[in-house]
Amino acid sequence: LLVKEKKYKDALDCYTKAIEIDPNEPILYSNRSAMHFNLSEFNEALIDAETAISINSYYAKAYLESESLEGLNKAEEALETYKLG
């Protein structure tokens, strides 16, 4: 609901709390990465996407969330990340 209402900061806070409860769930990091991306916090988005991938390298959505590389003007790295996903 928060995401649909574009309350990205509130959603980010919820994902952070959820990560505190279950720090081994890649979906939480991937979703928080998306919230960082929506807030133009590309470095933080990239860190969360990489964390999700490190937890589960088969979680393809985490690779797509690495679009934050584009926001950091790292187009070649972004392309390679998309290919991995």
mmCIF file with all atom_site columns, C-alpha atoms in Angstrom:
data_model
loop_
_atom_site.group_PDB
_atom_site.id
_atom_site.type_symbol
_atom_site.label_atom_id
_atom_site.label_alt_id
_atom_site.label_comp_id
_atom_site.label_asym_id
_atom_site.label_entity_id
_atom_site.label_seq_id
_atom_site.pdbx_PDB_ins_code
_atom_site.Cartn_x
_atom_site.Cartn_y
_atom_site.Cartn_z
_atom_site.occupancy
_atom_site.B_iso_or_equiv
_atom_site.pdbx_formal_charge
_atom_site.auth_seq_id
_atom_site.auth_comp_id
_atom_site.auth_asym_id
_atom_site.auth_atom_id
_atom_site.pdbx_PDB_model_num
ATOM 1  C CA . LEU A 1 1  ? 0.000  0.000   0.000   1.00 0.00 ? 1  LEU A CA 1
ATOM 2  C CA . LEU A 1 2  ? 2.800  2.427   0.859   1.00 0.00 ? 2  LEU A CA 1
ATOM 3  C CA . VAL A 1 3  ? 4.484  1.824   -2.486  1.00 0.00 ? 3  VAL A CA 1
ATOM 4  C CA . LYS A 1 4  ? 1.247  2.271   -4.417  1.00 0.00 ? 4  LYS A CA 1
ATOM 5  C CA . GLU A 1 5  ? 0.751  5.564   -2.582  1.00 0.00 ? 5  GLU A CA 1
ATOM 6  C CA . LYS A 1 6  ? 4.360  6.482   -3.452  1.00 0.00 ? 6  LYS A CA 1
ATOM 7  C CA . LYS A 1 7  ? 5.288  6.775   0.216   1.00 0.00 ? 7  LYS A CA 1
ATOM 8  C CA . TYR A 1 8  ? 8.733  5.412   -0.511  1.00 0.00 ? 8  TYR A CA 1
ATOM 9  C CA . LYS A 1 9  ? 10.427 6.683   2.657   1.00 0.00 ? 9  LYS A CA 1
ATOM 10 C CA . ASP A 1 10 ? 7.783  5.021   4.835   1.00 0.00 ? 10 ASP A CA 1
ATOM 11 C CA . ALA A 1 11 ? 8.094  1.797   2.832   1.00 0.00 ? 11 ALA A CA 1
ATOM 12 C CA . LEU A 1 12 ? 11.876 1.940   3.145   1.00 0.00 ? 12 LEU A CA 1
ATOM 13 C CA . ASP A 1 13 ? 11.544 2.228   6.915   1.00 0.00 ? 13 ASP A CA 1
ATOM 14 C CA . CYS A 1 14 ? 9.260  -0.818  6.981   1.00 0.00 ? 14 CYS A CA 1
ATOM 15 C CA . TYR A 1 15 ? 11.700 -2.879  4.916   1.00 0.00 ? 15 TYR A CA 1
ATOM 16 C CA . THR A 1 16 ? 14.537 -1.826  7.229   1.00 0.00 ? 16 THR A CA 1
ATOM 17 C CA . LYS A 1 17 ? 12.564 -3.041  10.242  1.00 0.00 ? 17 LYS A CA 1
ATOM 18 C CA . ALA A 1 18 ? 11.784 -6.302  8.455   1.00 0.00 ? 18 ALA A CA 1
ATOM 19 C CA . ILE A 1 19 ? 15.489 -6.793  7.658   1.00 0.00 ? 19 ILE A CA 1
ATOM 20 C CA . GLU A 1 20 ? 16.274 -6.378  11.343  1.00 0.00 ? 20 GLU A CA 1
ATOM 21 C CA . ILE A 1 21 ? 13.907 -9.284  12.006  1.00 0.00 ? 21 ILE A CA 1
ATOM 22 C CA . ASP A 1 22 ? 15.106 -11.481 9.117   1.00 0.00 ? 22 ASP A CA 1
ATOM 23 C CA . PRO A 1 23 ? 18.494 -10.341 7.758   1.00 0.00 ? 23 PRO A CA 1
ATOM 24 C CA . ASN A 1 24 ? 18.782 -13.391 5.492   1.00 0.00 ? 24 ASN A CA 1
ATOM 25 C CA . GLU A 1 25 ? 15.779 -12.714 3.256   1.00 0.00 ? 25 GLU A CA 1
ATOM 26 C CA . PRO A 1 26 ? 16.923 -11.407 -0.153  1.00 0.00 ? 26 PRO A CA 1
ATOM 27 C CA . ILE A 1 27 ? 13.449 -10.180 -1.118  1.00 0.00 ? 27 ILE A CA 1
ATOM 28 C CA . LEU A 1 28 ? 13.549 -7.612  1.676   1.00 0.00 ? 28 LEU A CA 1
ATOM 29 C CA . TYR A 1 29 ? 16.862 -6.191  0.477   1.00 0.00 ? 29 TYR A CA 1
ATOM 30 C CA . SER A 1 30 ? 15.668 -6.176  -3.122  1.00 0.00 ? 30 SER A CA 1
ATOM 31 C CA . ASN A 1 31 ? 12.472 -4.347  -2.214  1.00 0.00 ? 31 ASN A CA 1
ATOM 32 C CA . ARG A 1 32 ? 14.362 -1.864  -0.052  1.00 0.00 ? 32 ARG A CA 1
ATOM 33 C CA . SER A 1 33 ? 16.735 -1.358  -2.974  1.00 0.00 ? 33 SER A CA 1
ATOM 34 C CA . ALA A 1 34 ? 13.749 -0.345  -5.089  1.00 0.00 ? 34 ALA A CA 1
ATOM 35 C CA . MET A 1 35 ? 12.675 2.179   -2.459  1.00 0.00 ? 35 MET A CA 1
ATOM 36 C CA . HIS A 1 36 ? 16.166 3.675   -2.379  1.00 0.00 ? 36 HIS A CA 1
ATOM 37 C CA . PHE A 1 37 ? 16.071 3.845   -6.173  1.00 0.00 ? 37 PHE A CA 1
ATOM 38 C CA . ASN A 1 38 ? 12.712 5.632   -6.108  1.00 0.00 ? 38 ASN A CA 1
ATOM 39 C CA . LEU A 1 39 ? 14.257 8.151   -3.697  1.00 0.00 ? 39 LEU A CA 1
ATOM 40 C CA . SER A 1 40 ? 17.261 8.609   -6.026  1.00 0.00 ? 40 SER A CA 1
ATOM 41 C CA . GLU A 1 41 ? 19.538 7.063   -3.404  1.00 0.00 ? 41 GLU A CA 1
ATOM 42 C CA . PHE A 1 42 ? 21.467 5.054   -5.958  1.00 0.00 ? 42 PHE A CA 1
ATOM 43 C CA . ASN A 1 43 ? 24.451 4.055   -3.830  1.00 0.00 ? 43 ASN A CA 1
ATOM 44 C CA . GLU A 1 44 ? 22.180 2.649   -1.127  1.00 0.00 ? 44 GLU A CA 1
ATOM 45 C CA . ALA A 1 45 ? 20.050 0.938   -3.773  1.00 0.00 ? 45 ALA A CA 1
ATOM 46 C CA . LEU A 1 46 ? 23.118 -0.725  -5.205  1.00 0.00 ? 46 LEU A CA 1
ATOM 47 C CA . ILE A 1 47 ? 24.316 -1.915  -1.788  1.00 0.00 ? 47 ILE A CA 1
ATOM 48 C CA . ASP A 1 48 ? 20.943 -3.515  -1.045  1.00 0.00 ? 48 ASP A CA 1
ATOM 49 C CA . ALA A 1 49 ? 20.753 -5.139  -4.479  1.00 0.00 ? 49 ALA A CA 1
ATOM 50 C CA . GLU A 1 50 ? 24.246 -6.563  -4.043  1.00 0.00 ? 50 GLU A CA 1
ATOM 51 C CA . THR A 1 51 ? 23.321 -7.827  -0.576  1.00 0.00 ? 51 THR A CA 1
ATOM 52 C CA . ALA A 1 52 ? 20.253 -9.588  -1.975  1.00 0.00 ? 52 ALA A CA 1
ATOM 53 C CA . ILE A 1 53 ? 22.414 -11.216 -4.652  1.00 0.00 ? 53 ILE A CA 1
ATOM 54 C CA . SER A 1 54 ? 25.018 -12.283 -2.095  1.00 0.00 ? 54 SER A CA 1
ATOM 55 C CA . ILE A 1 55 ? 22.303 -14.008 -0.065  1.00 0.00 ? 55 ILE A CA 1
ATOM 56 C CA . ASN A 1 56 ? 20.747 -15.738 -3.066  1.00 0.00 ? 56 ASN A CA 1
ATOM 57 C CA . SER A 1 57 ? 22.490 -15.446 -6.420  1.00 0.00 ? 57 SER A CA 1
ATOM 58 C CA . TYR A 1 58 ? 19.463 -17.067 -8.102  1.00 0.00 ? 58 TYR A CA 1
ATOM 59 C CA . TYR A 1 59 ? 17.087 -14.295 -7.066  1.00 0.00 ? 59 TYR A CA 1
ATOM 60 C CA . ALA A 1 60 ? 16.801 -12.647 -10.477 1.00 0.00 ? 60 ALA A CA 1
ATOM 61 C CA . LYS A 1 61 ? 14.813 -9.615  -9.346  1.00 0.00 ? 61 LYS A CA 1
ATOM 62 C CA . ALA A 1 62 ? 17.813 -8.421  -7.340  1.00 0.00 ? 62 ALA A CA 1
ATOM 63 C CA . TYR A 1 63 ? 19.783 -8.144  -10.570 1.00 0.00 ? 63 TYR A CA 1
ATOM 64 C CA . LEU A 1 64 ? 17.083 -5.971  -12.078 1.00 0.00 ? 64 LEU A CA 1
ATOM 65 C CA . GLU A 1 65 ? 17.130 -3.727  -9.040  1.00 0.00 ? 65 GLU A CA 1
ATOM 66 C CA . SER A 1 66 ? 20.774 -3.088  -9.869  1.00 0.00 ? 66 SER A CA 1
ATOM 67 C CA . GLU A 1 67 ? 19.432 -0.529  -12.317 1.00 0.00 ? 67 GLU A CA 1
ATOM 68 C CA . SER A 1 68 ? 20.851 1.813   -9.712  1.00 0.00 ? 68 SER A CA 1
ATOM 69 C CA . LEU A 1 69 ? 24.092 1.416   -11.649 1.00 0.00 ? 69 LEU A CA 1
ATOM 70 C CA . GLU A 1 70 ? 22.415 3.397   -14.394 1.00 0.00 ? 70 GLU A CA 1
ATOM 71 C CA . GLY A 1 71 ? 21.572 6.101   -11.884 1.00 0.00 ? 71 GLY A CA 1
ATOM 72 C CA . LEU A 1 72 ? 25.273 6.193   -11.007 1.00 0.00 ? 72 LEU A CA 1
ATOM 73 C CA . ASN A 1 73 ? 26.140 6.577   -14.721 1.00 0.00 ? 73 ASN A CA 1
ATOM 74 C CA . LYS A 1 74 ? 27.717 3.117   -14.871 1.00 0.00 ? 74 LYS A CA 1
ATOM 75 C CA . ALA A 1 75 ? 25.969 1.927   -18.011 1.00 0.00 ? 75 ALA A CA 1
ATOM 76 C CA . GLU A 1 76 ? 28.442 -0.827  -18.928 1.00 0.00 ? 76 GLU A CA 1
ATOM 77 C CA . GLU A 1 77 ? 28.286 -2.360  -15.451 1.00 0.00 ? 77 GLU A CA 1
ATOM 78 C CA . ALA A 1 78 ? 24.500 -2.089  -15.520 1.00 0.00 ? 78 ALA A CA 1
ATOM 79 C CA . LEU A 1 79 ? 24.362 -3.976  -18.820 1.00 0.00 ? 79 LEU A CA 1
ATOM 80 C CA . GLU A 1 80 ? 26.553 -6.754  -17.450 1.00 0.00 ? 80 GLU A CA 1
ATOM 81 C CA . THR A 1 81 ? 24.395 -6.992  -14.326 1.00 0.00 ? 81 THR A CA 1
ATOM 82 C CA . TYR A 1 82 ? 21.211 -7.236  -16.414 1.00 0.00 ? 82 TYR A CA 1
ATOM 83 C CA . LYS A 1 83 ? 22.818 -10.051 -18.419 1.00 0.00 ? 83 LYS A CA 1
ATOM 84 C CA . LEU A 1 84 ? 23.618 -11.944 -15.230 1.00 0.00 ? 84 LEU A CA 1
ATOM 85 C CA . GLY A 1 85 ? 20.027 -11.628 -14.090 1.00 0.00 ? 85 GLY A CA 1
#
